[in-house]
PDB file of C-alpha atoms in Angstrom:
ATOM      1  CA  UNK A   1      11.934   8.844 -19.566  1.00 48.00           C
ATOM      2  CA  UNK A   2       8.980  11.363 -18.793  1.00 46.00           C
ATOM      3  CA  UNK A   3       5.294  10.720 -18.892  1.00 46.00           C
ATOM      4  CA  UNK A   4       2.329  13.226 -18.789  1.00 50.00           C
ATOM      5  CA  UNK A   5       2.409  13.036 -14.855  1.00 52.00           C
ATOM      6  CA  UNK A   6       6.343  13.206 -14.661  1.00 54.00           C
ATOM      7  CA  UNK A   7       9.156  10.692 -14.766  1.00 69.00           C
ATOM      8  CA  UNK A   8       8.031   7.204 -15.812  1.00 81.00           C
ATOM      9  CA  UNK A   9       9.073   4.638 -13.369  1.00 90.00           C
ATOM     10  CA  UNK A  10      11.241   1.809 -14.753  1.00 94.00           C
ATOM     11  CA  UNK A  11      10.428  -1.675 -13.616  1.00 94.00           C
ATOM     12  CA  UNK A  12      12.065  -4.880 -13.952  1.00 94.00           C
ATOM     13  CA  UNK A  13       9.730  -7.742 -14.451  1.00 91.00           C
ATOM     14  CA  UNK A  14      11.324 -11.141 -13.494  1.00 90.00           C
ATOM     15  CA  UNK A  15       8.669 -13.780 -14.329  1.00 82.00           C
ATOM     16  CA  UNK A  16       8.679 -17.596 -13.862  1.00 71.00           C
ATOM     17  CA  UNK A  17       7.312 -19.161 -16.914  1.00 66.00           C
ATOM     18  CA  UNK A  18       6.922 -22.488 -14.984  1.00 65.00           C
ATOM     19  CA  UNK A  19       4.487 -20.748 -12.513  1.00 61.00           C
ATOM     20  CA  UNK A  20       0.945 -22.056 -12.603  1.00 56.00           C
ATOM     21  CA  UNK A  21      -0.250 -19.516 -15.048  1.00 58.00           C
ATOM     22  CA  UNK A  22       2.622 -20.427 -17.190  1.00 57.00           C
ATOM     23  CA  UNK A  23       4.132 -18.303 -20.323  1.00 65.00           C
ATOM     24  CA  UNK A  24       0.618 -16.736 -20.970  1.00 71.00           C
ATOM     25  CA  UNK A  25       0.715 -15.368 -17.448  1.00 69.00           C
ATOM     26  CA  UNK A  26       4.196 -13.765 -18.237  1.00 73.00           C
ATOM     27  CA  UNK A  27       2.744 -11.973 -21.407  1.00 79.00           C
ATOM     28  CA  UNK A  28      -0.334 -10.858 -19.405  1.00 80.00           C
ATOM     29  CA  UNK A  29       1.835  -9.482 -16.253  1.00 79.00           C
ATOM     30  CA  UNK A  30       3.864  -7.392 -18.837  1.00 84.00           C
ATOM     31  CA  UNK A  31       0.769  -5.967 -20.527  1.00 87.00           C
ATOM     32  CA  UNK A  32      -0.900  -5.243 -17.085  1.00 85.00           C
ATOM     33  CA  UNK A  33       2.237  -3.162 -16.083  1.00 89.00           C
ATOM     34  CA  UNK A  34       2.552  -1.384 -19.211  1.00 89.00           C
ATOM     35  CA  UNK A  35      -1.175  -0.419 -19.141  1.00 88.00           C
ATOM     36  CA  UNK A  36      -0.526   0.748 -15.382  1.00 86.00           C
ATOM     37  CA  UNK A  37       2.040   3.196 -16.888  1.00 89.00           C
ATOM     38  CA  UNK A  38       5.233   1.507 -16.153  1.00 91.00           C
ATOM     39  CA  UNK A  39       8.304   1.247 -18.391  1.00 93.00           C
ATOM     40  CA  UNK A  40       8.830  -2.603 -18.308  1.00 92.00           C
ATOM     41  CA  UNK A  41      11.944  -4.553 -18.919  1.00 90.00           C
ATOM     42  CA  UNK A  42      11.152  -8.186 -18.873  1.00 87.00           C
ATOM     43  CA  UNK A  43      13.488 -10.986 -17.875  1.00 79.00           C
ATOM     44  CA  UNK A  44      11.720 -14.476 -18.212  1.00 71.00           C
ATOM     45  CA  UNK A  45      13.776 -16.786 -16.312  1.00 73.00           C
ATOM     46  CA  UNK A  46      14.039 -20.349 -16.955  1.00 66.00           C
ATOM     47  CA  UNK A  47      14.479 -21.533 -13.435  1.00 70.00           C
ATOM     48  CA  UNK A  48      14.324 -19.976  -9.949  1.00 72.00           C
ATOM     49  CA  UNK A  49      18.190 -20.474  -9.742  1.00 76.00           C
ATOM     50  CA  UNK A  50      18.651 -17.814 -12.281  1.00 84.00           C
ATOM     51  CA  UNK A  51      16.506 -15.133 -10.542  1.00 88.00           C
ATOM     52  CA  UNK A  52      19.137 -13.616  -8.435  1.00 88.00           C
ATOM     53  CA  UNK A  53      21.466 -13.096 -11.315  1.00 89.00           C
ATOM     54  CA  UNK A  54      18.633 -11.404 -13.374  1.00 90.00           C
ATOM     55  CA  UNK A  55      17.930  -8.780 -10.480  1.00 93.00           C
ATOM     56  CA  UNK A  56      21.647  -8.262  -9.995  1.00 92.00           C
ATOM     57  CA  UNK A  57      22.123  -7.365 -13.663  1.00 90.00           C
ATOM     58  CA  UNK A  58      19.378  -4.834 -13.932  1.00 90.00           C
ATOM     59  CA  UNK A  59      18.918  -3.446 -10.257  1.00 88.00           C
ATOM     60  CA  UNK A  60      21.122  -0.304 -10.900  1.00 91.00           C
ATOM     61  CA  UNK A  61      18.857   0.696 -13.960  1.00 93.00           C
ATOM     62  CA  UNK A  62      15.421   0.418 -12.641  1.00 95.00           C
ATOM     63  CA  UNK A  63      13.273   2.112  -9.992  1.00 96.00           C
ATOM     64  CA  UNK A  64      11.460  -1.151  -8.749  1.00 96.00           C
ATOM     65  CA  UNK A  65      11.474  -4.876  -9.189  1.00 96.00           C
ATOM     66  CA  UNK A  66       8.324  -6.854  -9.842  1.00 94.00           C
ATOM     67  CA  UNK A  67       8.209 -10.707  -9.478  1.00 92.00           C
ATOM     68  CA  UNK A  68       5.701 -12.577 -11.486  1.00 88.00           C
ATOM     69  CA  UNK A  69       5.385 -15.952  -9.866  1.00 85.00           C
ATOM     70  CA  UNK A  70       4.506 -17.657  -6.508  1.00 86.00           C
ATOM     71  CA  UNK A  71       6.002 -17.842  -3.046  1.00 89.00           C
ATOM     72  CA  UNK A  72       8.947 -20.105  -4.178  1.00 86.00           C
ATOM     73  CA  UNK A  73       9.872 -17.637  -6.853  1.00 88.00           C
ATOM     74  CA  UNK A  74       9.815 -14.688  -4.498  1.00 92.00           C
ATOM     75  CA  UNK A  75      11.840 -16.621  -2.028  1.00 92.00           C
ATOM     76  CA  UNK A  76      14.437 -17.326  -4.423  1.00 91.00           C
ATOM     77  CA  UNK A  77      14.644 -13.685  -5.184  1.00 93.00           C
ATOM     78  CA  UNK A  78      15.117 -12.530  -1.534  1.00 95.00           C
ATOM     79  CA  UNK A  79      19.019 -12.258  -1.362  1.00 95.00           C
ATOM     80  CA  UNK A  80      19.043 -10.268  -4.555  1.00 95.00           C
ATOM     81  CA  UNK A  81      16.186  -8.076  -3.423  1.00 96.00           C
ATOM     82  CA  UNK A  82      17.737  -7.378  -0.068  1.00 96.00           C
ATOM     83  CA  UNK A  83      20.870  -6.460  -1.746  1.00 95.00           C
ATOM     84  CA  UNK A  84      19.293  -4.372  -4.579  1.00 95.00           C
ATOM     85  CA  UNK A  85      17.248  -2.131  -1.965  1.00 94.00           C
ATOM     86  CA  UNK A  86      14.310  -1.445  -4.577  1.00 96.00           C
ATOM     87  CA  UNK A  87      10.851  -1.710  -3.694  1.00 97.00           C
ATOM     88  CA  UNK A  88       9.177  -5.168  -4.598  1.00 97.00           C
ATOM     89  CA  UNK A  89       6.069  -5.500  -6.641  1.00 96.00           C
ATOM     90  CA  UNK A  90       4.164  -8.844  -6.715  1.00 95.00           C
ATOM     91  CA  UNK A  91       2.216 -10.332  -9.424  1.00 91.00           C
ATOM     92  CA  UNK A  92       0.718 -13.538  -8.160  1.00 90.00           C
ATOM     93  CA  UNK A  93       1.272 -16.161 -10.907  1.00 85.00           C
ATOM     94  CA  UNK A  94       1.847 -19.111  -8.576  1.00 81.00           C
ATOM     95  CA  UNK A  95      -0.340 -21.574  -6.975  1.00 77.00           C
ATOM     96  CA  UNK A  96      -0.977 -20.676  -3.326  1.00 79.00           C
ATOM     97  CA  UNK A  97       0.377 -17.163  -3.567  1.00 89.00           C
ATOM     98  CA  UNK A  98       0.535 -16.852   0.211  1.00 91.00           C
ATOM     99  CA  UNK A  99       2.707 -13.796   0.504  1.00 93.00           C
ATOM    100  CA  UNK A 100       0.316 -11.839  -1.927  1.00 94.00           C
ATOM    101  CA  UNK A 101      -2.793 -13.257   0.124  1.00 92.00           C
ATOM    102  CA  UNK A 102      -1.218 -12.122   3.319  1.00 93.00           C
ATOM    103  CA  UNK A 103      -0.500  -8.365   1.969  1.00 95.00           C
ATOM    104  CA  UNK A 104      -4.049  -8.342   0.346  1.00 94.00           C
ATOM    105  CA  UNK A 105      -2.648  -8.114  -3.078  1.00 95.00           C
ATOM    106  CA  UNK A 106      -5.449  -9.074  -5.642  1.00 94.00           C
ATOM    107  CA  UNK A 107      -5.021 -12.208  -7.636  1.00 90.00           C
ATOM    108  CA  UNK A 108      -6.234 -10.436 -10.927  1.00 90.00           C
ATOM    109  CA  UNK A 109      -3.082  -9.108 -12.743  1.00 88.00           C
ATOM    110  CA  UNK A 110      -4.551  -5.818 -13.798  1.00 89.00           C
ATOM    111  CA  UNK A 111      -5.640  -5.019 -10.116  1.00 92.00           C
ATOM    112  CA  UNK A 112      -2.292  -6.317  -8.805  1.00 92.00           C
ATOM    113  CA  UNK A 113      -0.429  -3.977 -11.318  1.00 91.00           C
ATOM    114  CA  UNK A 114      -2.580  -1.125 -10.264  1.00 92.00           C
ATOM    115  CA  UNK A 115      -1.410  -1.686  -6.807  1.00 94.00           C
ATOM    116  CA  UNK A 116       2.196  -1.401  -7.942  1.00 94.00           C
ATOM    117  CA  UNK A 117       1.311   1.768  -9.990  1.00 92.00           C
ATOM    118  CA  UNK A 118      -0.295   3.499  -6.999  1.00 92.00           C
ATOM    119  CA  UNK A 119       3.025   3.368  -5.235  1.00 93.00           C
ATOM    120  CA  UNK A 120       1.939   2.681  -1.775  1.00 96.00           C
ATOM    121  CA  UNK A 121       4.494   0.542   0.094  1.00 97.00           C
ATOM    122  CA  UNK A 122       5.100  -1.301   3.384  1.00 96.00           C
ATOM    123  CA  UNK A 123       8.150  -2.667   5.090  1.00 97.00           C
ATOM    124  CA  UNK A 124       7.985  -6.140   5.940  1.00 97.00           C
ATOM    125  CA  UNK A 125       9.936  -8.887   7.949  1.00 98.00           C
ATOM    126  CA  UNK A 126      12.080 -11.491   6.345  1.00 98.00           C
ATOM    127  CA  UNK A 127      12.743 -14.931   8.121  1.00 97.00           C
ATOM    128  CA  UNK A 128      16.187 -16.541   7.998  1.00 97.00           C
ATOM    129  CA  UNK A 129      17.044 -20.200   8.810  1.00 97.00           C
ATOM    130  CA  UNK A 130      20.623 -21.113   8.737  1.00 96.00           C
ATOM    131  CA  UNK A 131      21.435 -18.222   6.223  1.00 95.00           C
ATOM    132  CA  UNK A 132      18.512 -18.968   3.873  1.00 95.00           C
ATOM    133  CA  UNK A 133      15.758 -16.343   3.781  1.00 96.00           C
ATOM    134  CA  UNK A 134      12.035 -17.033   3.596  1.00 96.00           C
ATOM    135  CA  UNK A 135       8.697 -14.860   3.708  1.00 95.00           C
ATOM    136  CA  UNK A 136       6.135 -17.484   4.498  1.00 94.00           C
ATOM    137  CA  UNK A 137       7.287 -20.497   6.682  1.00 94.00           C
ATOM    138  CA  UNK A 138      10.211 -22.906   7.133  1.00 95.00           C
ATOM    139  CA  UNK A 139       9.394 -26.360   8.632  1.00 92.00           C
ATOM    140  CA  UNK A 140      10.459 -29.872   9.088  1.00 93.00           C
ATOM    141  CA  UNK A 141       8.510 -33.240   9.203  1.00 88.00           C
ATOM    142  CA  UNK A 142       5.486 -33.851   7.297  1.00 83.00           C
ATOM    143  CA  UNK A 143       5.785 -30.608   5.374  1.00 74.00           C
ATOM    144  CA  UNK A 144       9.046 -31.874   3.902  1.00 76.00           C
ATOM    145  CA  UNK A 145       7.268 -35.158   2.639  1.00 72.00           C
ATOM    146  CA  UNK A 146       4.522 -33.055   1.032  1.00 67.00           C
ATOM    147  CA  UNK A 147       7.257 -31.024  -0.729  1.00 64.00           C
ATOM    148  CA  UNK A 148       8.666 -34.266  -1.974  1.00 64.00           C
ATOM    149  CA  UNK A 149       5.349 -35.209  -3.314  1.00 59.00           C
ATOM    150  CA  UNK A 150       4.565 -32.046  -5.077  1.00 58.00           C
ATOM    151  CA  UNK A 151       5.613 -31.186  -8.727  1.00 52.00           C
ATOM    152  CA  UNK A 152       5.042 -28.332 -11.082  1.00 58.00           C
ATOM    153  CA  UNK A 153       2.663 -30.441 -13.360  1.00 55.00           C
ATOM    154  CA  UNK A 154       0.510 -31.394 -10.312  1.00 57.00           C
ATOM    155  CA  UNK A 155       0.313 -27.773  -9.229  1.00 54.00           C
ATOM    156  CA  UNK A 156      -0.420 -26.423 -12.609  1.00 55.00           C
ATOM    157  CA  UNK A 157      -3.195 -29.101 -12.931  1.00 57.00           C
ATOM    158  CA  UNK A 158      -4.694 -29.048  -9.412  1.00 46.00           C
ATOM    159  CA  UNK A 159      -3.722 -25.524  -8.186  1.00 52.00           C
ATOM    160  CA  UNK A 160      -3.868 -25.386  -4.342  1.00 55.00           C
ATOM    161  CA  UNK A 161      -5.749 -28.752  -4.313  1.00 51.00           C
ATOM    162  CA  UNK A 162      -2.245 -30.348  -5.059  1.00 53.00           C
ATOM    163  CA  UNK A 163      -1.218 -29.471  -1.563  1.00 56.00           C
ATOM    164  CA  UNK A 164      -4.170 -31.495  -0.119  1.00 58.00           C
ATOM    165  CA  UNK A 165      -3.628 -34.365  -2.575  1.00 56.00           C
ATOM    166  CA  UNK A 166       0.098 -34.607  -1.542  1.00 54.00           C
ATOM    167  CA  UNK A 167      -0.748 -34.386   2.187  1.00 58.00           C
ATOM    168  CA  UNK A 168      -3.255 -37.178   1.824  1.00 56.00           C
ATOM    169  CA  UNK A 169      -0.589 -39.492   0.226  1.00 59.00           C
ATOM    170  CA  UNK A 170       1.981 -38.732   2.984  1.00 62.00           C
ATOM    171  CA  UNK A 171      -0.228 -38.439   6.018  1.00 62.00           C
ATOM    172  CA  UNK A 172      -0.146 -42.267   6.643  1.00 62.00           C
ATOM    173  CA  UNK A 173       3.643 -42.325   6.302  1.00 65.00           C
ATOM    174  CA  UNK A 174       4.251 -39.588   8.844  1.00 68.00           C
ATOM    175  CA  UNK A 175       6.802 -40.675  11.408  1.00 80.00           C
ATOM    176  CA  UNK A 176       7.440 -38.964  14.559  1.00 88.00           C
ATOM    177  CA  UNK A 177      10.762 -37.512  15.446  1.00 93.00           C
ATOM    178  CA  UNK A 178      12.474 -36.127  18.654  1.00 96.00           C
ATOM    179  CA  UNK A 179      13.291 -32.448  18.662  1.00 97.00           C
ATOM    180  CA  UNK A 180      14.268 -29.586  21.204  1.00 98.00           C
ATOM    181  CA  UNK A 181      12.874 -26.135  20.530  1.00 97.00           C
ATOM    182  CA  UNK A 182      14.891 -23.245  22.285  1.00 98.00           C
ATOM    183  CA  UNK A 183      13.947 -19.560  22.390  1.00 97.00           C
ATOM    184  CA  UNK A 184      14.126 -16.768  24.704  1.00 94.00           C
ATOM    185  CA  UNK A 185      11.337 -18.102  26.812  1.00 92.00           C
ATOM    186  CA  UNK A 186      12.695 -21.460  27.476  1.00 95.00           C
ATOM    187  CA  UNK A 187      13.437 -24.775  25.932  1.00 96.00           C
ATOM    188  CA  UNK A 188      10.835 -27.694  25.002  1.00 95.00           C
ATOM    189  CA  UNK A 189      11.733 -31.342  24.082  1.00 95.00           C
ATOM    190  CA  UNK A 190       9.057 -33.326  22.455  1.00 94.00           C
ATOM    191  CA  UNK A 191       8.208 -35.961  19.935  1.00 94.00           C
ATOM    192  CA  UNK A 192       6.646 -34.261  16.812  1.00 92.00           C
ATOM    193  CA  UNK A 193       5.494 -35.225  13.423  1.00 89.00           C
ATOM    194  CA  UNK A 194       5.558 -31.396  12.278  1.00 90.00           C
ATOM    195  CA  UNK A 195       7.201 -28.096  13.238  1.00 94.00           C
ATOM    196  CA  UNK A 196       6.478 -24.911  11.349  1.00 94.00           C
ATOM    197  CA  UNK A 197       8.117 -21.523  12.101  1.00 97.00           C
ATOM    198  CA  UNK A 198       6.294 -18.551  10.283  1.00 96.00           C
ATOM    199  CA  UNK A 199       7.489 -15.446   9.257  1.00 96.00           C
ATOM    200  CA  UNK A 200       4.124 -14.458   7.418  1.00 91.00           C
ATOM    201  CA  UNK A 201       0.413 -15.252   8.262  1.00 92.00           C
ATOM    202  CA  UNK A 202      -0.557 -18.000   5.598  1.00 90.00           C
ATOM    203  CA  UNK A 203       1.336 -20.885   3.967  1.00 86.00           C
ATOM    204  CA  UNK A 204       0.508 -24.070   2.042  1.00 79.00           C
ATOM    205  CA  UNK A 205      -3.094 -24.570   0.743  1.00 73.00           C
ATOM    206  CA  UNK A 206      -5.021 -22.097   2.914  1.00 78.00           C
ATOM    207  CA  UNK A 207      -3.326 -22.813   6.110  1.00 85.00           C
ATOM    208  CA  UNK A 208      -2.553 -20.085   8.843  1.00 91.00           C
ATOM    209  CA  UNK A 209       0.480 -20.021  11.037  1.00 92.00           C
ATOM    210  CA  UNK A 210      -1.161 -18.396  14.125  1.00 92.00           C
ATOM    211  CA  UNK A 211      -4.223 -16.201  14.770  1.00 90.00           C
ATOM    212  CA  UNK A 212      -2.063 -13.084  15.430  1.00 89.00           C
ATOM    213  CA  UNK A 213       0.806 -13.735  12.919  1.00 93.00           C
ATOM    214  CA  UNK A 214       1.738 -10.755  10.870  1.00 93.00           C
ATOM    215  CA  UNK A 215       4.457  -9.938   8.084  1.00 95.00           C
ATOM    216  CA  UNK A 216       5.521  -6.723  10.252  1.00 95.00           C
ATOM    217  CA  UNK A 217       5.473  -7.729  13.859  1.00 95.00           C
ATOM    218  CA  UNK A 218       9.252  -8.608  14.249  1.00 97.00           C
ATOM    219  CA  UNK A 219       8.407 -11.982  15.608  1.00 97.00           C
ATOM    220  CA  UNK A 220       8.404 -15.614  14.471  1.00 98.00           C
ATOM    221  CA  UNK A 221       5.281 -17.876  15.170  1.00 96.00           C
ATOM    222  CA  UNK A 222       6.288 -21.373  15.626  1.00 96.00           C
ATOM    223  CA  UNK A 223       3.940 -24.539  16.286  1.00 93.00           C
ATOM    224  CA  UNK A 224       4.896 -28.348  16.869  1.00 94.00           C
ATOM    225  CA  UNK A 225       2.265 -30.896  16.387  1.00 89.00           C
ATOM    226  CA  UNK A 226       3.114 -33.778  18.725  1.00 90.00           C
ATOM    227  CA  UNK A 227       2.924 -37.567  17.658  1.00 82.00           C
ATOM    228  CA  UNK A 228      -0.822 -38.421  17.427  1.00 76.00           C
ATOM    229  CA  UNK A 229      -2.764 -40.929  15.194  1.00 73.00           C
ATOM    230  CA  UNK A 230      -3.667 -39.538  11.843  1.00 67.00           C
ATOM    231  CA  UNK A 231      -7.232 -39.116  12.527  1.00 71.00           C
ATOM    232  CA  UNK A 232      -6.355 -36.589  15.260  1.00 74.00           C
ATOM    233  CA  UNK A 233      -4.628 -34.651  12.509  1.00 74.00           C
ATOM    234  CA  UNK A 234      -7.577 -34.617  10.338  1.00 73.00           C
ATOM    235  CA  UNK A 235      -9.667 -33.224  13.434  1.00 79.00           C
ATOM    236  CA  UNK A 236      -6.943 -30.329  13.698  1.00 76.00           C
ATOM    237  CA  UNK A 237      -7.672 -29.187  10.045  1.00 76.00           C
ATOM    238  CA  UNK A 238     -10.275 -26.501  10.999  1.00 80.00           C
ATOM    239  CA  UNK A 239      -7.702 -24.918  13.754  1.00 83.00           C
ATOM    240  CA  UNK A 240      -5.030 -25.231  11.138  1.00 79.00           C
ATOM    241  CA  UNK A 241      -7.036 -23.104   8.701  1.00 82.00           C
ATOM    242  CA  UNK A 242      -7.899 -20.299  11.073  1.00 88.00           C
ATOM    243  CA  UNK A 243      -4.508 -20.287  13.031  1.00 88.00           C
ATOM    244  CA  UNK A 244      -6.055 -21.518  16.302  1.00 89.00           C
ATOM    245  CA  UNK A 245      -4.039 -24.801  16.469  1.00 87.00           C
ATOM    246  CA  UNK A 246      -2.184 -23.370  19.371  1.00 85.00           C
ATOM    247  CA  UNK A 247      -5.156 -23.783  21.591  1.00 85.00           C
ATOM    248  CA  UNK A 248      -5.422 -27.645  20.920  1.00 86.00           C
ATOM    249  CA  UNK A 249      -3.842 -30.271  23.022  1.00 80.00           C
ATOM    250  CA  UNK A 250      -1.320 -32.095  20.725  1.00 87.00           C
ATOM    251  CA  UNK A 251       0.083 -28.611  19.644  1.00 91.00           C
ATOM    252  CA  UNK A 252       2.874 -26.649  21.165  1.00 92.00           C
ATOM    253  CA  UNK A 253       2.803 -22.918  20.151  1.00 93.00           C
ATOM    254  CA  UNK A 254       5.747 -20.516  20.564  1.00 95.00           C
ATOM    255  CA  UNK A 255       6.193 -16.840  19.570  1.00 96.00           C
ATOM    256  CA  UNK A 256       9.839 -15.569  19.742  1.00 97.00           C
ATOM    257  CA  UNK A 257      12.510 -13.448  17.780  1.00 97.00           C
ATOM    258  CA  UNK A 258      15.013 -16.432  17.782  1.00 98.00           C
ATOM    259  CA  UNK A 259      14.393 -20.144  17.789  1.00 98.00           C
ATOM    260  CA  UNK A 260      16.843 -22.843  17.548  1.00 98.00           C
ATOM    261  CA  UNK A 261      15.756 -26.493  16.649  1.00 98.00           C
ATOM    262  CA  UNK A 262      17.960 -29.525  17.330  1.00 98.00           C
ATOM    263  CA  UNK A 263      17.134 -33.291  16.517  1.00 97.00           C
ATOM    264  CA  UNK A 264      19.271 -36.284  17.293  1.00 97.00           C
ATOM    265  CA  UNK A 265      19.109 -37.124  13.652  1.00 95.00           C
ATOM    266  CA  UNK A 266      19.387 -34.398  10.917  1.00 96.00           C
ATOM    267  CA  UNK A 267      16.089 -33.626   9.469  1.00 95.00           C
ATOM    268  CA  UNK A 268      15.528 -31.598   6.219  1.00 93.00           C
ATOM    269  CA  UNK A 269      14.175 -28.231   6.315  1.00 95.00           C
ATOM    270  CA  UNK A 270      11.762 -26.784   3.868  1.00 92.00           C
ATOM    271  CA  UNK A 271      11.535 -22.943   3.428  1.00 93.00           C
ATOM    272  CA  UNK A 272       8.940 -21.426   1.090  1.00 90.00           C
ATOM    273  CA  UNK A 273       8.465 -24.729  -0.801  1.00 82.00           C
ATOM    274  CA  UNK A 274      12.330 -25.444  -1.186  1.00 86.00           C
ATOM    275  CA  UNK A 275      14.671 -27.621   0.790  1.00 88.00           C
ATOM    276  CA  UNK A 276      17.352 -25.420   2.332  1.00 92.00           C
ATOM    277  CA  UNK A 277      19.374 -27.667   4.687  1.00 94.00           C
ATOM    278  CA  UNK A 278      18.981 -29.646   7.651  1.00 96.00           C
ATOM    279  CA  UNK A 279      18.889 -29.294  11.465  1.00 97.00           C
ATOM    280  CA  UNK A 280      20.304 -28.125  13.782  1.00 98.00           C
ATOM    281  CA  UNK A 281      18.785 -24.956  12.670  1.00 97.00           C
ATOM    282  CA  UNK A 282      18.572 -21.420  13.915  1.00 98.00           C
ATOM    283  CA  UNK A 283      15.508 -19.375  12.907  1.00 98.00           C
ATOM    284  CA  UNK A 284      15.765 -15.531  13.225  1.00 98.00           C
ATOM    285  CA  UNK A 285      13.726 -12.593  11.960  1.00 98.00           C
ATOM    286  CA  UNK A 286      15.013  -9.476  10.108  1.00 98.00           C
ATOM    287  CA  UNK A 287      12.457  -6.642  10.940  1.00 98.00           C
ATOM    288  CA  UNK A 288      11.262  -4.408   8.235  1.00 97.00           C
ATOM    289  CA  UNK A 289      13.945  -5.765   5.687  1.00 98.00           C
ATOM    290  CA  UNK A 290      11.976  -5.594   2.615  1.00 98.00           C
ATOM    291  CA  UNK A 291       9.601  -2.746   0.980  1.00 98.00           C
ATOM    292  CA  UNK A 292       6.809  -4.128  -0.873  1.00 98.00           C
ATOM    293  CA  UNK A 293       3.951  -2.397  -2.758  1.00 97.00           C
ATOM    294  CA  UNK A 294       0.602  -2.894  -0.957  1.00 97.00           C
ATOM    295  CA  UNK A 295      -3.042  -1.922  -1.697  1.00 95.00           C
ATOM    296  CA  UNK A 296      -3.803   1.576  -0.381  1.00 84.00           C
ATOM    297  CA  UNK A 297      -3.392   5.259  -1.243  1.00 70.00           C
ATOM    298  CA  UNK A 298       0.010   6.686  -1.859  1.00 60.00           C
TER     299      UNK A 298
END
C-alpha cells in the first residue's frame, strides 16, 4: 500500500474493550491511528487471554503492533510480542498506564498515535519471574491482597483512586511473612509485609520503584518493607511516590540482574496486576528485548 510519502505502514491494533476507557476508547484509538496515516487492522479482544493469539495470527502481515489498553493488557501480550519481533506502539486506555508514563507517552490518544506515526523507537528491558514476563513490577505480600480487592468495575469507576481504596481496605489485614532474598551481592533474610521487584520505574497508583529505576538499565530494582505498624506504612507513602523508600529504616533496597526469593510457605506473586504463580521465585531481566515507539524525532 502506497501513500503520498511512500509505503503506508500496516498496524495491527489489539484493543481491550474492558480497559477503563471502554469500547469508545477502542473506536477512538482506531480513528487516531488512521488520522496519523497508518493502515489499521483492528482485533478487539474480549479478554487478555486472547491477546497472544490475536498477535500471532496477524504478526506476519503487519509492520507494527499497537496495544490499546493498560499495563495488564501489554503484559498479557509480551510473549507474543517478543516472538513477533515487531515494534510496539502503546495507546494508553487503562487505569494507571505506568508503562506509558515511564516512557513519556501522552495520555491523549491523538498525541499517542502521533508518537507511533513519527517512528522513533527505543529498546527496553523485559522482566521475567518463573517464566512469566512483566514490564512494570512483580511483587508479593500486600500488593497481592490489593490485586484481590481490585475489580474492572472499580477501576473504571474510580480510575487510579481504585488502587488507594483497595490498599486502604487491605492495610489493616496485612500479615508479615518470612522471606529470603538472594542476589549477586549477597543474601538477606527478613520478616516483610511487601516485596516489590521492578523492571520499570512506575507502578500501582503513582508509586515509584526506585529513584534511579529505568526501563533500559538491564537491572532489577527490589525493595522489601519489613514488618511495621500500619501507621508507619502511611508515613512511608511520600517516599514510595518519589522512589526514596530505600533510604528509610524499615525498607531493604537491592539492585541486581537476578534475584531469588524463597519463603517457608508459598506466597502468590503478582506481575503487572496478574497472579502468575508462587514462591520460590527467580526474577531475571532480558536487556533491550522489546522495541517500543517513544516520543522524539525519527
